[in-house]
PDB file of C-alpha atoms in Angstrom:
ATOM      1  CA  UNK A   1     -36.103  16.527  42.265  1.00 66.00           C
ATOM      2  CA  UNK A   2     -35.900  13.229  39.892  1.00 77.00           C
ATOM      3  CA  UNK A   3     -32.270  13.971  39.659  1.00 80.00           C
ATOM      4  CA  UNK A   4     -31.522  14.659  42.690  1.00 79.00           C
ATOM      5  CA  UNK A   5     -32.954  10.819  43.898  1.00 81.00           C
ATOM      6  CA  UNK A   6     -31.024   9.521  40.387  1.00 79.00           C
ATOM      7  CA  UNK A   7     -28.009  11.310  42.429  1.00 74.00           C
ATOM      8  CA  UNK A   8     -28.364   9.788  46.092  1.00 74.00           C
ATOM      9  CA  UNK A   9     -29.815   6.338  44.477  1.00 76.00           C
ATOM     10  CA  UNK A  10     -26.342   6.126  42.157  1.00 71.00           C
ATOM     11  CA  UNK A  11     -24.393   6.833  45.099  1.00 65.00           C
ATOM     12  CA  UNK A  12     -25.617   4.658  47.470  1.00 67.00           C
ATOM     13  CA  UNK A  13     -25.134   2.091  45.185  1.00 68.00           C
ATOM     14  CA  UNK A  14     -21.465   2.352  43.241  1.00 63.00           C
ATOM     15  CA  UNK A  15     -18.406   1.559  45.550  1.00 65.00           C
ATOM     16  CA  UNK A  16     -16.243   3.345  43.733  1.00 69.00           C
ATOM     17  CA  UNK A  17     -13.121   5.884  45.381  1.00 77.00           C
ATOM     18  CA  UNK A  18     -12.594   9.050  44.998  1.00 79.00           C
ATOM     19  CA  UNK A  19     -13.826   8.683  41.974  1.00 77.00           C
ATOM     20  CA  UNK A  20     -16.947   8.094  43.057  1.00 78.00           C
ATOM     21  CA  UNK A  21     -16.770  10.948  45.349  1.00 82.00           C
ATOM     22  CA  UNK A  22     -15.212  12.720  42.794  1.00 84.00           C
ATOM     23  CA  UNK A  23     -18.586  12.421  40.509  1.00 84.00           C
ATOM     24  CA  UNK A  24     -21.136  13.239  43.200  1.00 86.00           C
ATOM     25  CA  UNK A  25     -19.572  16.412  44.513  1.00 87.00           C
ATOM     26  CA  UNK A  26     -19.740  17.292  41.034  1.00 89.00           C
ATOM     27  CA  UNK A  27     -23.144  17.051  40.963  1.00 92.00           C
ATOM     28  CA  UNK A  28     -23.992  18.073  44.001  1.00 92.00           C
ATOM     29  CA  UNK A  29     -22.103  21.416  43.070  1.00 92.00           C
ATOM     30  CA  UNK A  30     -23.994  21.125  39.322  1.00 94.00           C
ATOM     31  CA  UNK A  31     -27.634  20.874  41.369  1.00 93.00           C
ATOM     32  CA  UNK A  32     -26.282  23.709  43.961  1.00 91.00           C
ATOM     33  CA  UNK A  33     -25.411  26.418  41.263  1.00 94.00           C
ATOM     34  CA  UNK A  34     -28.716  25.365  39.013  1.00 95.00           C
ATOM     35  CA  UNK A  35     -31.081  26.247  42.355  1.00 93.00           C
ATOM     36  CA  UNK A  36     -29.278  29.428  42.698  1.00 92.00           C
ATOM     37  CA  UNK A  37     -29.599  30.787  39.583  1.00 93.00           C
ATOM     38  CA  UNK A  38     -33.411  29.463  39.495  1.00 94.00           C
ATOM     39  CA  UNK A  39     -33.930  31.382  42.594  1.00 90.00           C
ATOM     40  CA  UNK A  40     -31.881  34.405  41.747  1.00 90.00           C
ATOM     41  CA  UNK A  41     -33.793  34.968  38.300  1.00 93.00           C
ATOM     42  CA  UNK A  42     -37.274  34.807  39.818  1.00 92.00           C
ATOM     43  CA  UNK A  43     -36.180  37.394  42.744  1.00 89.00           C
ATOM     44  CA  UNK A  44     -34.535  39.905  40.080  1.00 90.00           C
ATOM     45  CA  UNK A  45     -38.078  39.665  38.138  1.00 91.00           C
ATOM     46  CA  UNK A  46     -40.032  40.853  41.522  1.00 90.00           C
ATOM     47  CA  UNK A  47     -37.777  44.010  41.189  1.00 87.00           C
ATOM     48  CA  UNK A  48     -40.035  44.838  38.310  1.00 89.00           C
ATOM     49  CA  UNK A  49     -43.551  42.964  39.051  1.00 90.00           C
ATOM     50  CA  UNK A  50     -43.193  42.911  42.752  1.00 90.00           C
ATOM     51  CA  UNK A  51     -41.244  45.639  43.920  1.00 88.00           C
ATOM     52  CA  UNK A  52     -42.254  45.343  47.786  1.00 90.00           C
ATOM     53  CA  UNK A  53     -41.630  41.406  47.786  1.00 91.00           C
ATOM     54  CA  UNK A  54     -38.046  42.202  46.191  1.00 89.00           C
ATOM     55  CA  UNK A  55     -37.280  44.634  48.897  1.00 90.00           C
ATOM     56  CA  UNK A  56     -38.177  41.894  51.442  1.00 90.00           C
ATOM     57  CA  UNK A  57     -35.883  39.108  49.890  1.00 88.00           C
ATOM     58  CA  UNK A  58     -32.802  41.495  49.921  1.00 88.00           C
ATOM     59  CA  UNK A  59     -33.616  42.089  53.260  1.00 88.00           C
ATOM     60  CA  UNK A  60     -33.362  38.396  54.403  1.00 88.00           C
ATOM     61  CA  UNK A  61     -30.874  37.638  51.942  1.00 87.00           C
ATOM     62  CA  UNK A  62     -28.946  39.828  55.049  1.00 87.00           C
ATOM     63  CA  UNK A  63     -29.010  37.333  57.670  1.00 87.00           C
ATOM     64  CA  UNK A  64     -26.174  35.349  58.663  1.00 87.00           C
ATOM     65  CA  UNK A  65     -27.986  32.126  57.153  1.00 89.00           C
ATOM     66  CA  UNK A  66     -27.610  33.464  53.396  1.00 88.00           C
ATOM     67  CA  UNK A  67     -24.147  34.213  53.865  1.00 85.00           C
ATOM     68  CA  UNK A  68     -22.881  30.801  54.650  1.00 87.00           C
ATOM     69  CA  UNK A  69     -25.322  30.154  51.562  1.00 88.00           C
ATOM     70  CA  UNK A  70     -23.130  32.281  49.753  1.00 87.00           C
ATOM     71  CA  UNK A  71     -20.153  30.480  50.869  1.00 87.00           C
ATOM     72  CA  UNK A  72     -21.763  27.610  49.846  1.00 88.00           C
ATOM     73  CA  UNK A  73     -22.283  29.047  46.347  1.00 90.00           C
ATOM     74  CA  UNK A  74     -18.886  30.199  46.012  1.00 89.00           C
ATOM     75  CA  UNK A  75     -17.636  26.404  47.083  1.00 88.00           C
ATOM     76  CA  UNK A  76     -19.910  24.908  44.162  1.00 90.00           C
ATOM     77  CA  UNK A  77     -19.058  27.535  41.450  1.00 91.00           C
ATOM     78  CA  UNK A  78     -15.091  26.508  42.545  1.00 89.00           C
ATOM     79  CA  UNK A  79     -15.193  22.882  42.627  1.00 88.00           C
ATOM     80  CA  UNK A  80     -17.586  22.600  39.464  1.00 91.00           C
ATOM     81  CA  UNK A  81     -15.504  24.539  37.474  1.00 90.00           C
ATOM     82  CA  UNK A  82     -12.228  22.637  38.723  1.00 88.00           C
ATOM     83  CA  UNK A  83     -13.610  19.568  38.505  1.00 88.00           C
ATOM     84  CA  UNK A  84     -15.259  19.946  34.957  1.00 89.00           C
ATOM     85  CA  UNK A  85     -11.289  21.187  33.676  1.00 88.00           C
ATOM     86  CA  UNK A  86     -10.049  17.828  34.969  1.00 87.00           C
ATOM     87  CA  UNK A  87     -13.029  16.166  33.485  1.00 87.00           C
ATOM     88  CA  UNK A  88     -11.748  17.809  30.010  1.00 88.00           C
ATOM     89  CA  UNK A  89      -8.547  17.359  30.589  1.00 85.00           C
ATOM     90  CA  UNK A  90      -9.134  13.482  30.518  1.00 82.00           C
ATOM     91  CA  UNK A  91     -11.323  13.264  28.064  1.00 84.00           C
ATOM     92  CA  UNK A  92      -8.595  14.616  25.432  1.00 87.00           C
ATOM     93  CA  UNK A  93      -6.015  12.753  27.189  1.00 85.00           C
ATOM     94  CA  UNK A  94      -7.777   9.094  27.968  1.00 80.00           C
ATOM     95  CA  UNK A  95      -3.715   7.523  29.198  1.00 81.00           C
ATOM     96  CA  UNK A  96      -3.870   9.960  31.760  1.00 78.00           C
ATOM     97  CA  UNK A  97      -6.818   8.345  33.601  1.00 75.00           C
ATOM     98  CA  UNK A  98      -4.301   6.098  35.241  1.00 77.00           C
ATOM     99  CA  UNK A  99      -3.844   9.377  37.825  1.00 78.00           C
ATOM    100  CA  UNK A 100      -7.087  10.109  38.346  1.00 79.00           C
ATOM    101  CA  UNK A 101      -6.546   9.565  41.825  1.00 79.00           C
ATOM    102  CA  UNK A 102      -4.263  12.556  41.967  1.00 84.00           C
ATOM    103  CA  UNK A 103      -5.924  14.771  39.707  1.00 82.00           C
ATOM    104  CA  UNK A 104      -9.136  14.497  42.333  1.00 82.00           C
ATOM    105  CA  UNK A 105      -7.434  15.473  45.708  1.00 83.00           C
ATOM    106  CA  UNK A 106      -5.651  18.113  43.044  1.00 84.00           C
ATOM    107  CA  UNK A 107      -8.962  19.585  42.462  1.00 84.00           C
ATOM    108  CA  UNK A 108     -10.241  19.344  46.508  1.00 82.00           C
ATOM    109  CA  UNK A 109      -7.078  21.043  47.097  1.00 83.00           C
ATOM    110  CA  UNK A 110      -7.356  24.202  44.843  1.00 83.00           C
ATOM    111  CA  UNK A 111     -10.722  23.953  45.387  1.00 80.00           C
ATOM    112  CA  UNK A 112      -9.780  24.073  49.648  1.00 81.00           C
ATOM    113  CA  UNK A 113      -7.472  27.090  48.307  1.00 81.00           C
ATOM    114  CA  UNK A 114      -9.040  29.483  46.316  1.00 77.00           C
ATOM    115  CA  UNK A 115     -12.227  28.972  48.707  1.00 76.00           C
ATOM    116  CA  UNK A 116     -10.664  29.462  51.703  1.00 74.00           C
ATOM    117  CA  UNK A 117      -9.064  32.927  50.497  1.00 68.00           C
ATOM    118  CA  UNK A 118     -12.024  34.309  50.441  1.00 62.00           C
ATOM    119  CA  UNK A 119     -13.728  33.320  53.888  1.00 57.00           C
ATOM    120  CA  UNK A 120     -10.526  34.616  55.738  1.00 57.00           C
ATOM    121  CA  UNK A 121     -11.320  37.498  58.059  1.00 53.00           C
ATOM    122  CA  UNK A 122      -8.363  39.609  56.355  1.00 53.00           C
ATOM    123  CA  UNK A 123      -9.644  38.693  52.983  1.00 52.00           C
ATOM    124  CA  UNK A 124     -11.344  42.280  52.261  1.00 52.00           C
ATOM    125  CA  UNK A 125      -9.043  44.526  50.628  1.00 52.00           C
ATOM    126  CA  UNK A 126     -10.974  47.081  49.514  1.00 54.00           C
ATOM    127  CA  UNK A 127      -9.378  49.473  50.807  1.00 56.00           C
ATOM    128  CA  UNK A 128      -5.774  48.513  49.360  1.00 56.00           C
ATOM    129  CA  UNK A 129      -5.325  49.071  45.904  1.00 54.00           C
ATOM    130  CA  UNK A 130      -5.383  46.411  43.129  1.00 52.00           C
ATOM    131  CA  UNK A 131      -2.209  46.755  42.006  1.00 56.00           C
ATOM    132  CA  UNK A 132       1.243  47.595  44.140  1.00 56.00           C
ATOM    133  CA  UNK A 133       1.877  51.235  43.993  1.00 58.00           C
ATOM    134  CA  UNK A 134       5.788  51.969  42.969  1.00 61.00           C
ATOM    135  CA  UNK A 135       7.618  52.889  45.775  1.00 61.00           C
ATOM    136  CA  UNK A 136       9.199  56.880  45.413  1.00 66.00           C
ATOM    137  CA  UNK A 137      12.627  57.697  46.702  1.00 65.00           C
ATOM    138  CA  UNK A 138      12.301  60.396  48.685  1.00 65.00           C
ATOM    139  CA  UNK A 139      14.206  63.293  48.172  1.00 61.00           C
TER     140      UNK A 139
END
């Protein structure tokens, strides 16, 4: 909880750009994917020391509430991983800080991509194969 008031403290009070938005989505997105994995590791242990209590969470983890969580998730997971390239990427390459700017709204915009894939109504293909099947002349 500490961090999270170090992270709404430090952005209330830096007036910085997208930079600055840049930083707290990043940890925002750090904090989001830490609480999951908190939660998720204590309700895979009640599969073993509380079986009943672990059939209960899977059966709210059903409702239309956890699955915008899930979205959610899969939003964090995206941008942090995104994000934490570009951070890389800068910090072998400090001249290229000068397009920071660029790199940022590059990141919201793959992120915007490769998120949005997956919440698309036609986005489940399990039913079509992985890989294009060869089309057979016909005899």
């Amino acid at each position: 909880m500490n961090s999270l008031v170090l992270t709404l403290t430090e952005a209330l009070r830096y007036r910085g750009g997208i930079g600055q938005w840049s930083w707290i989505l990043h940890r925002v997105s750090g904090l989001g994917v830490v609480l999951f994995l908190t939660l998720h590791v204590i309700d895979t242990s009640w599969a073993v020391f509380y079986p009943g209590l672990y059939e209960e969470a899977i059966a709210a983890y059903q409702s239309p509430l956890f699955t915008l969580g899930e979205f959610a998730l899969v939003a964090c997971v995206v941008y942090h991983a995104y994000n934490g390239i570009r951070i890389v990427i800068f910090d072998f390459q400090p001249r290229w800080w000068k397009h920071q700017q660029r790199a940022a709204f590059a990141v919201l915009g793959a992120d915007r991509r490769h998120v949005g894939a997956g919440v698309r109504p036609d986005a489940d293909r399990s039913d079509r194969p992985l890989r294009p099947q060869p089309v057979r002349a016909r005899p």
